[in-house]
Short mmCIF file of C-alpha atoms and ligand atoms in Angstrom, two decimals:
data_model
loop_
_atom_site.label_atom_id
_atom_site.label_comp_id
_atom_site.label_asym_id
_atom_site.label_seq_id
_atom_site.Cartn_x
_atom_site.Cartn_y
_atom_site.Cartn_z
CA MET A 14 -21.27 15.01 24.11
CA GLY A 15 -19.58 12.28 22.12
CA ARG A 16 -17.95 9.17 23.53
CA TYR A 17 -14.30 9.81 22.83
CA LEU A 18 -11.50 7.26 23.00
CA THR A 19 -7.82 7.73 22.23
CA VAL A 20 -6.46 4.69 20.44
CA ALA A 21 -2.92 3.85 19.39
CA ALA A 22 -1.11 1.54 17.00
CA ALA A 23 2.20 0.30 18.40
CA GLN A 24 4.15 -0.62 15.28
CA MET A 25 7.23 -2.78 15.80
CA GLY A 26 10.32 -3.60 13.78
CA PRO A 27 11.59 -7.18 13.48
CA GLY A 28 10.86 -9.33 16.52
CA SER A 29 13.73 -10.66 18.58
CA GLU A 30 14.21 -14.38 19.30
CA ASN A 31 14.53 -13.21 22.90
CA LYS A 32 10.93 -12.70 23.98
CA ALA A 33 11.93 -10.57 26.96
CA GLU A 34 13.59 -8.12 24.54
CA ASN A 35 10.30 -7.73 22.68
CA VAL A 36 8.46 -7.12 25.94
CA LYS A 37 11.01 -4.43 26.82
CA ARG A 38 10.31 -2.64 23.53
CA MET A 39 6.58 -2.96 24.11
CA LEU A 40 6.97 -1.38 27.55
CA VAL A 41 8.65 1.62 25.92
CA LEU A 42 5.66 1.96 23.60
CA ILE A 43 3.20 1.69 26.51
CA LYS A 44 5.14 4.40 28.34
CA GLU A 45 4.93 6.69 25.35
CA ALA A 46 1.22 5.90 24.98
CA ALA A 47 0.66 6.78 28.63
CA GLN A 48 2.24 10.17 28.01
CA GLN A 49 -0.22 10.67 25.14
CA LYS A 50 -3.12 9.61 27.40
CA VAL A 51 -3.98 6.67 25.19
CA ASP A 52 -7.03 4.65 26.29
CA PHE A 53 -6.39 1.54 24.16
CA ILE A 54 -3.15 0.39 22.58
CA GLY A 55 -2.82 -2.31 19.91
CA PHE A 56 0.34 -4.32 19.26
CA VAL A 57 1.47 -6.13 16.12
CA GLU A 58 0.55 -9.71 15.15
CA LEU A 59 2.67 -12.19 17.16
CA ALA A 60 4.11 -9.28 19.11
CA LEU A 61 6.11 -11.41 21.56
CA THR A 62 8.13 -13.27 18.93
CA PRO A 63 9.56 -12.90 15.44
CA PHE A 64 7.09 -13.74 12.65
CA PHE A 65 8.45 -17.29 12.78
CA ALA A 66 5.93 -18.64 10.25
CA MET A 67 8.25 -17.41 7.49
CA GLU A 68 10.27 -20.61 7.65
CA VAL A 69 10.09 -24.28 8.50
CA ILE A 70 11.37 -24.76 12.03
CA ALA A 71 11.53 -28.11 13.78
CA ASP A 72 11.51 -26.82 17.33
CA TYR A 73 8.92 -24.10 17.84
CA ASP A 74 7.08 -24.80 21.07
CA HIS A 75 8.96 -22.04 22.88
CA TYR A 76 7.26 -19.36 20.79
CA TYR A 77 3.84 -20.05 22.36
CA GLU A 78 2.26 -18.84 25.60
CA GLU A 79 0.00 -21.22 27.52
CA GLN A 80 -1.39 -18.66 29.93
CA MET A 81 -2.12 -14.96 30.14
CA PRO A 82 -0.76 -13.13 31.91
CA SER A 83 2.42 -15.15 32.23
CA PRO A 84 5.63 -14.20 34.02
CA LEU A 85 6.83 -12.89 30.65
CA THR A 86 3.78 -10.72 29.97
CA GLU A 87 2.87 -9.61 33.50
CA PRO A 88 4.98 -6.40 33.18
CA LEU A 89 2.87 -5.42 30.15
CA PHE A 90 -0.35 -5.96 32.09
CA LYS A 91 1.03 -3.97 35.01
CA ALA A 92 2.23 -1.04 32.91
CA ALA A 93 -1.03 -0.81 30.96
CA ARG A 94 -3.14 -1.10 34.13
CA GLU A 95 -1.14 1.60 35.89
CA ALA A 96 -1.71 3.87 32.90
CA ASN A 97 -5.46 3.04 32.93
CA MET A 98 -4.98 1.74 29.39
CA GLY A 99 -6.59 -1.18 27.58
CA MET A 100 -4.48 -3.38 25.34
CA VAL A 101 -4.83 -5.66 22.33
CA LEU A 102 -2.01 -8.17 22.72
CA PRO A 103 -1.46 -10.58 19.83
CA TYR A 104 0.63 -13.67 20.53
CA ALA A 105 1.19 -17.31 19.64
CA GLU A 106 -1.17 -19.31 21.83
CA LYS A 107 -0.92 -22.93 22.91
CA ASP A 108 -4.18 -24.23 24.27
CA PRO A 109 -2.93 -26.41 27.14
CA LEU A 110 -6.09 -28.53 27.26
CA TYR A 111 -6.05 -29.77 23.66
CA GLY A 112 -2.44 -28.96 22.80
CA ARG A 113 -3.60 -26.90 19.81
CA TYR A 114 -1.80 -23.83 18.55
CA TYR A 115 -3.46 -20.59 17.46
CA ASN A 116 -2.48 -17.17 16.19
CA SER A 117 -4.38 -15.22 18.83
CA SER A 118 -4.88 -11.95 20.59
CA ILE A 119 -6.22 -11.20 24.02
CA ILE A 120 -8.13 -8.04 24.70
CA VAL A 121 -7.35 -6.51 28.08
CA ASP A 122 -9.40 -3.72 29.62
CA CYS A 123 -7.99 -0.61 31.30
CA ASP A 124 -8.18 -2.20 34.77
CA GLY A 125 -6.29 -5.32 33.67
CA THR A 126 -9.39 -7.52 33.24
CA ILE A 127 -9.08 -9.87 30.29
CA LEU A 128 -12.19 -9.16 28.23
CA GLY A 129 -11.61 -12.14 25.97
CA LYS A 130 -9.67 -13.65 23.16
CA TYR A 131 -9.73 -13.72 19.38
CA ARG A 132 -8.14 -16.49 17.32
CA LYS A 133 -7.14 -15.73 13.73
CA THR A 134 -9.80 -17.24 11.52
CA HIS A 135 -8.19 -17.24 8.09
CA VAL A 136 -4.78 -18.87 8.33
CA PRO A 137 -2.64 -18.43 5.21
CA GLY A 138 -0.26 -21.13 4.15
CA ALA A 139 1.49 -22.61 1.16
CA MET A 140 2.88 -25.88 2.49
CA PHE A 141 2.40 -27.64 -0.85
CA LEU A 142 5.05 -25.38 -2.33
CA MET A 143 7.52 -26.73 0.20
CA GLU A 144 6.63 -30.35 -0.48
CA ASN A 145 6.93 -29.96 -4.25
CA LYS A 146 10.19 -28.08 -4.15
CA GLN A 147 12.99 -30.54 -3.67
CA GLY A 148 16.51 -29.32 -3.13
CA PRO A 149 19.81 -31.16 -3.74
CA GLY A 150 19.73 -34.77 -2.58
CA GLY A 151 15.96 -34.84 -2.36
CA THR A 152 15.86 -32.75 0.79
CA ALA A 153 13.11 -30.19 1.14
CA GLN A 154 14.38 -26.91 -0.20
CA LYS A 155 14.30 -24.02 2.20
CA THR A 156 11.91 -21.41 0.89
CA TYR A 157 10.34 -18.40 2.48
CA TYR A 158 6.69 -18.88 1.84
CA PHE A 159 4.04 -18.40 4.46
CA MET A 160 3.99 -21.38 6.73
CA GLU A 161 1.21 -20.35 9.06
CA LYS A 162 -0.78 -23.52 8.43
CA ARG A 163 2.15 -25.45 9.84
CA TYR A 164 2.03 -23.51 13.11
CA PHE A 165 -1.58 -22.48 13.70
CA ALA A 166 -5.01 -24.08 13.63
CA PRO A 167 -7.84 -21.95 12.22
CA GLY A 168 -9.55 -19.90 14.90
CA ASP A 169 -12.71 -21.34 16.40
CA LEU A 170 -14.11 -18.40 18.34
CA GLY A 171 -15.95 -16.53 15.57
CA PHE A 172 -15.88 -12.74 15.56
CA PRO A 173 -16.58 -11.60 19.12
CA VAL A 174 -17.00 -7.95 20.11
CA PHE A 175 -15.74 -6.89 23.53
CA GLN A 176 -17.10 -4.02 25.58
CA SER A 177 -14.59 -1.89 27.48
CA LYS A 178 -15.29 -0.02 30.69
CA LYS A 179 -13.87 3.00 28.89
CA GLU A 180 -16.83 4.73 27.29
CA GLY A 181 -18.46 1.34 26.76
CA ALA A 182 -16.35 1.10 23.61
CA LYS A 183 -17.14 -1.97 21.48
CA ILE A 184 -13.92 -3.48 20.29
CA GLY A 185 -13.25 -6.11 17.65
CA VAL A 186 -10.02 -7.73 16.51
CA LEU A 187 -9.01 -9.31 13.21
CA ILE A 188 -5.54 -10.64 12.54
CA CYS A 189 -3.72 -9.85 9.30
CA PHE A 190 -5.00 -12.16 6.52
CA ASP A 191 -8.50 -11.85 8.07
CA ARG A 192 -8.68 -8.25 6.86
CA ARG A 193 -8.85 -9.46 3.27
CA PHE A 194 -12.22 -11.10 3.96
CA PRO A 195 -15.07 -8.57 3.88
CA GLU A 196 -17.37 -11.18 5.45
CA ALA A 197 -15.29 -11.21 8.65
CA CYS A 198 -15.35 -7.42 8.87
CA ARG A 199 -19.08 -7.27 8.20
CA CYS A 200 -19.73 -9.80 10.99
CA LEU A 201 -17.95 -7.47 13.42
CA ALA A 202 -19.92 -4.46 12.17
CA LEU A 203 -23.23 -6.31 12.52
CA SER A 204 -22.25 -7.23 16.08
CA GLY A 205 -21.78 -3.55 16.82
CA ALA A 206 -18.00 -3.12 16.70
CA GLU A 207 -17.02 0.54 16.87
CA VAL A 208 -13.28 0.13 16.60
CA VAL A 209 -11.40 -2.82 15.12
CA PHE A 210 -7.74 -3.49 15.79
CA ILE A 211 -5.95 -5.25 12.92
CA PRO A 212 -2.40 -6.35 13.68
CA TYR A 213 -0.43 -7.70 10.71
CA ASN A 214 2.81 -9.13 9.35
CA THR A 215 2.82 -8.45 5.63
CA PRO A 216 6.06 -9.05 3.77
CA GLY A 217 6.45 -7.49 0.33
CA ASP A 218 7.00 -10.79 -1.40
CA ALA A 219 7.20 -12.39 -4.82
CA LEU A 220 4.31 -14.59 -3.70
CA LEU A 221 2.22 -11.49 -3.68
CA ALA A 222 3.27 -10.46 -7.19
CA GLY A 223 0.47 -8.70 -8.98
CA MET A 224 -0.77 -7.16 -5.77
CA SER A 225 -0.60 -3.44 -5.36
CA PRO A 226 2.13 -2.29 -2.95
CA ASN A 227 -0.67 -0.16 -1.51
CA MET A 228 -2.83 -3.22 -0.79
CA ASN A 229 -2.56 -2.94 2.97
CA GLU A 230 -3.57 0.70 3.15
CA ILE A 231 -6.35 0.21 0.60
CA VAL A 232 -7.85 -2.71 2.52
CA LEU A 233 -7.63 -1.09 5.97
CA ARG A 234 -9.23 2.12 4.75
CA THR A 235 -11.87 0.30 2.74
CA ARG A 236 -12.97 -1.70 5.78
CA ALA A 237 -13.29 1.52 7.80
CA TYR A 238 -15.39 2.99 5.00
CA GLU A 239 -17.65 0.07 4.20
CA ASP A 240 -18.25 -1.27 7.72
CA PHE A 241 -18.32 2.10 9.42
CA PHE A 242 -15.91 1.32 12.22
CA TYR A 243 -12.59 2.87 13.12
CA VAL A 244 -9.64 0.75 12.06
CA VAL A 245 -6.39 0.62 13.98
CA GLY A 246 -3.94 -1.18 11.68
CA VAL A 247 -0.75 -2.24 13.44
CA GLY A 248 2.08 -3.37 11.20
CA ARG A 249 5.38 -5.19 11.46
CA ALA A 250 8.13 -3.00 10.04
CA GLY A 251 11.72 -3.44 8.89
CA ILE A 252 13.58 -6.30 7.28
CA ALA A 253 13.38 -9.85 8.60
CA TYR A 254 13.86 -13.26 6.97
CA GLY A 255 15.29 -11.38 3.99
CA ARG A 256 12.01 -9.56 3.41
CA GLN A 257 10.88 -5.98 3.83
CA PHE A 258 7.76 -5.92 5.97
CA ASN A 259 4.95 -3.55 5.17
CA ALA A 260 4.88 -1.17 8.22
CA GLY A 261 2.32 1.53 7.31
CA SER A 262 0.41 1.41 10.62
CA LEU A 263 -2.55 3.74 10.58
CA ILE A 264 -5.81 4.77 12.17
CA ALA A 265 -8.65 5.13 9.68
CA GLU A 266 -11.82 7.13 10.16
CA ALA A 267 -15.13 5.28 10.43
CA GLY A 268 -17.41 5.73 7.44
CA THR A 269 -14.97 7.67 5.29
CA GLY A 270 -11.78 5.64 5.40
CA ASP A 271 -9.79 8.84 5.75
CA VAL A 272 -6.44 8.46 7.48
CA LYS A 273 -6.55 10.09 10.91
CA ALA A 274 -2.96 9.18 11.77
CA MET A 275 -0.15 7.21 10.17
CA VAL A 276 3.38 6.23 11.13
CA SER A 277 6.33 7.85 9.41
CA THR A 278 9.10 5.33 10.14
CA ASP A 279 10.03 1.75 9.37
CA GLY A 280 10.60 0.72 12.99
CA ASP A 281 9.10 0.80 16.47
CA GLU A 282 6.72 3.73 16.49
CA LEU A 283 3.54 4.75 18.25
CA VAL A 284 0.79 6.59 16.47
CA SER A 285 -2.43 7.69 18.15
CA ALA A 286 -5.71 9.46 17.45
CA THR A 287 -8.87 10.36 19.31
CA ILE A 288 -12.00 8.80 17.86
CA ASP A 289 -15.69 9.57 18.38
CA LEU A 290 -17.51 6.30 19.04
CA ASP A 291 -20.95 7.88 18.86
CA LYS A 292 -20.44 8.54 15.17
CA VAL A 293 -20.48 4.83 14.43
CA THR A 294 -24.02 3.58 15.02
CA ALA A 295 -25.56 6.88 13.97
CA GLY A 296 -23.66 6.85 10.68
CA ARG A 297 -23.88 3.11 10.05
CA TYR A 298 -27.66 3.01 10.33
CA GLY A 299 -28.11 6.54 9.03
CA TYR A 300 -26.58 7.82 5.86
CA HIS A 301 -24.43 4.72 5.39
CA GLY A 302 -27.50 2.63 4.70
CA PHE A 303 -27.09 -0.45 6.93
CA CYS A 304 -30.87 -0.35 7.44
CA GLU A 305 -31.26 -0.90 3.69
CA ARG A 306 -29.34 -4.17 3.71
CA ARG A 307 -31.08 -7.13 2.01
CA PRO A 308 -29.67 -10.16 3.87
CA GLU A 309 -32.31 -12.45 2.33
CA LEU A 310 -30.47 -11.99 -0.98
CA TYR A 311 -26.95 -12.51 0.37
CA ARG A 312 -27.12 -16.31 0.69
CA PRO A 313 -24.23 -16.98 -1.78
CA VAL A 314 -21.94 -15.19 0.64
CA VAL A 315 -22.44 -17.86 3.29
CA LEU A 316 -22.33 -20.94 1.06
N1 CDV B 26 0.42 -12.77 8.39
C1 CDV B 26 -0.47 -12.79 7.39
O1 CDV B 26 -1.60 -13.25 7.57
N2 CDV B 26 -0.06 -12.31 6.19
C2 CDV B 26 -0.94 -12.24 5.03
C3 CDV B 26 -0.29 -12.70 3.76
C4 CDV B 26 0.96 -12.04 3.43
C5 CDV B 26 -0.20 -14.17 3.67
C6 CDV B 26 -1.44 -10.83 4.79
O2 CDV B 26 -2.61 -10.68 4.42
O3 CDV B 26 -0.69 -9.87 4.94
#
């Protein structure tokens, strides 16, 4: 008997400035997931807001949540709990104690218990491009580069793995840019992660020139292959800030990187698959060769 879990990626089109509107759309996706008997649903990076880091905004405090659940998010907790469904909920976090801002996700178990939080570790940003680019009259020219460093501090929680009551599933989370760092993924694998949710906002952008348009799919599937965990990639879709976002949400098979399920639209869409958690440790330390690792020779990786 395997330990089976049905997981879902809840892809979303452009986020509304009205956070309640986004919650409404998320509730529709939870309802659909409940019909498909999903055990764990993952939402997109910064699911409650637009991907506001695309521009320089003076007044941005309203995008952040200081507590979870909050009056805004309580309906999501309720709907997921009633469906006996766990949830990976990415959002803009303001730490009320230190006043710091993070690009975070909470991990909520099927009974509504908050298992913990992950804060995006690798925060992309290109602020220097803004400062160097002067528009008419010496004013900063409005560009559309990634401004995440303006809005988020680098995560300080490491790469925790959370254990769900559902099948004892070991769940990890990485957020967008993090997926490009094999070290982050390997840390999760070595801590026993069986399924890793990876929400993202990836605009097809001139800044990324030279990168394959298939980059996102290649990276998600590669991580599933090399770290022997299931990957649930949850993308932002559609056009926002004048850019086409990547979409392409998928669930990749542990150890092979094969696509188990993939969205077919460029908007709000749920895609789900049933995964066999027992495959992970057996495969990782069996034919996949984790027991042959030579960490004593990997020092350059941590310098
Ligand atoms: N939101 C992100 O972290 N985006 C990054 C790039 C585009 C800076 C990504 O890896 O998709």
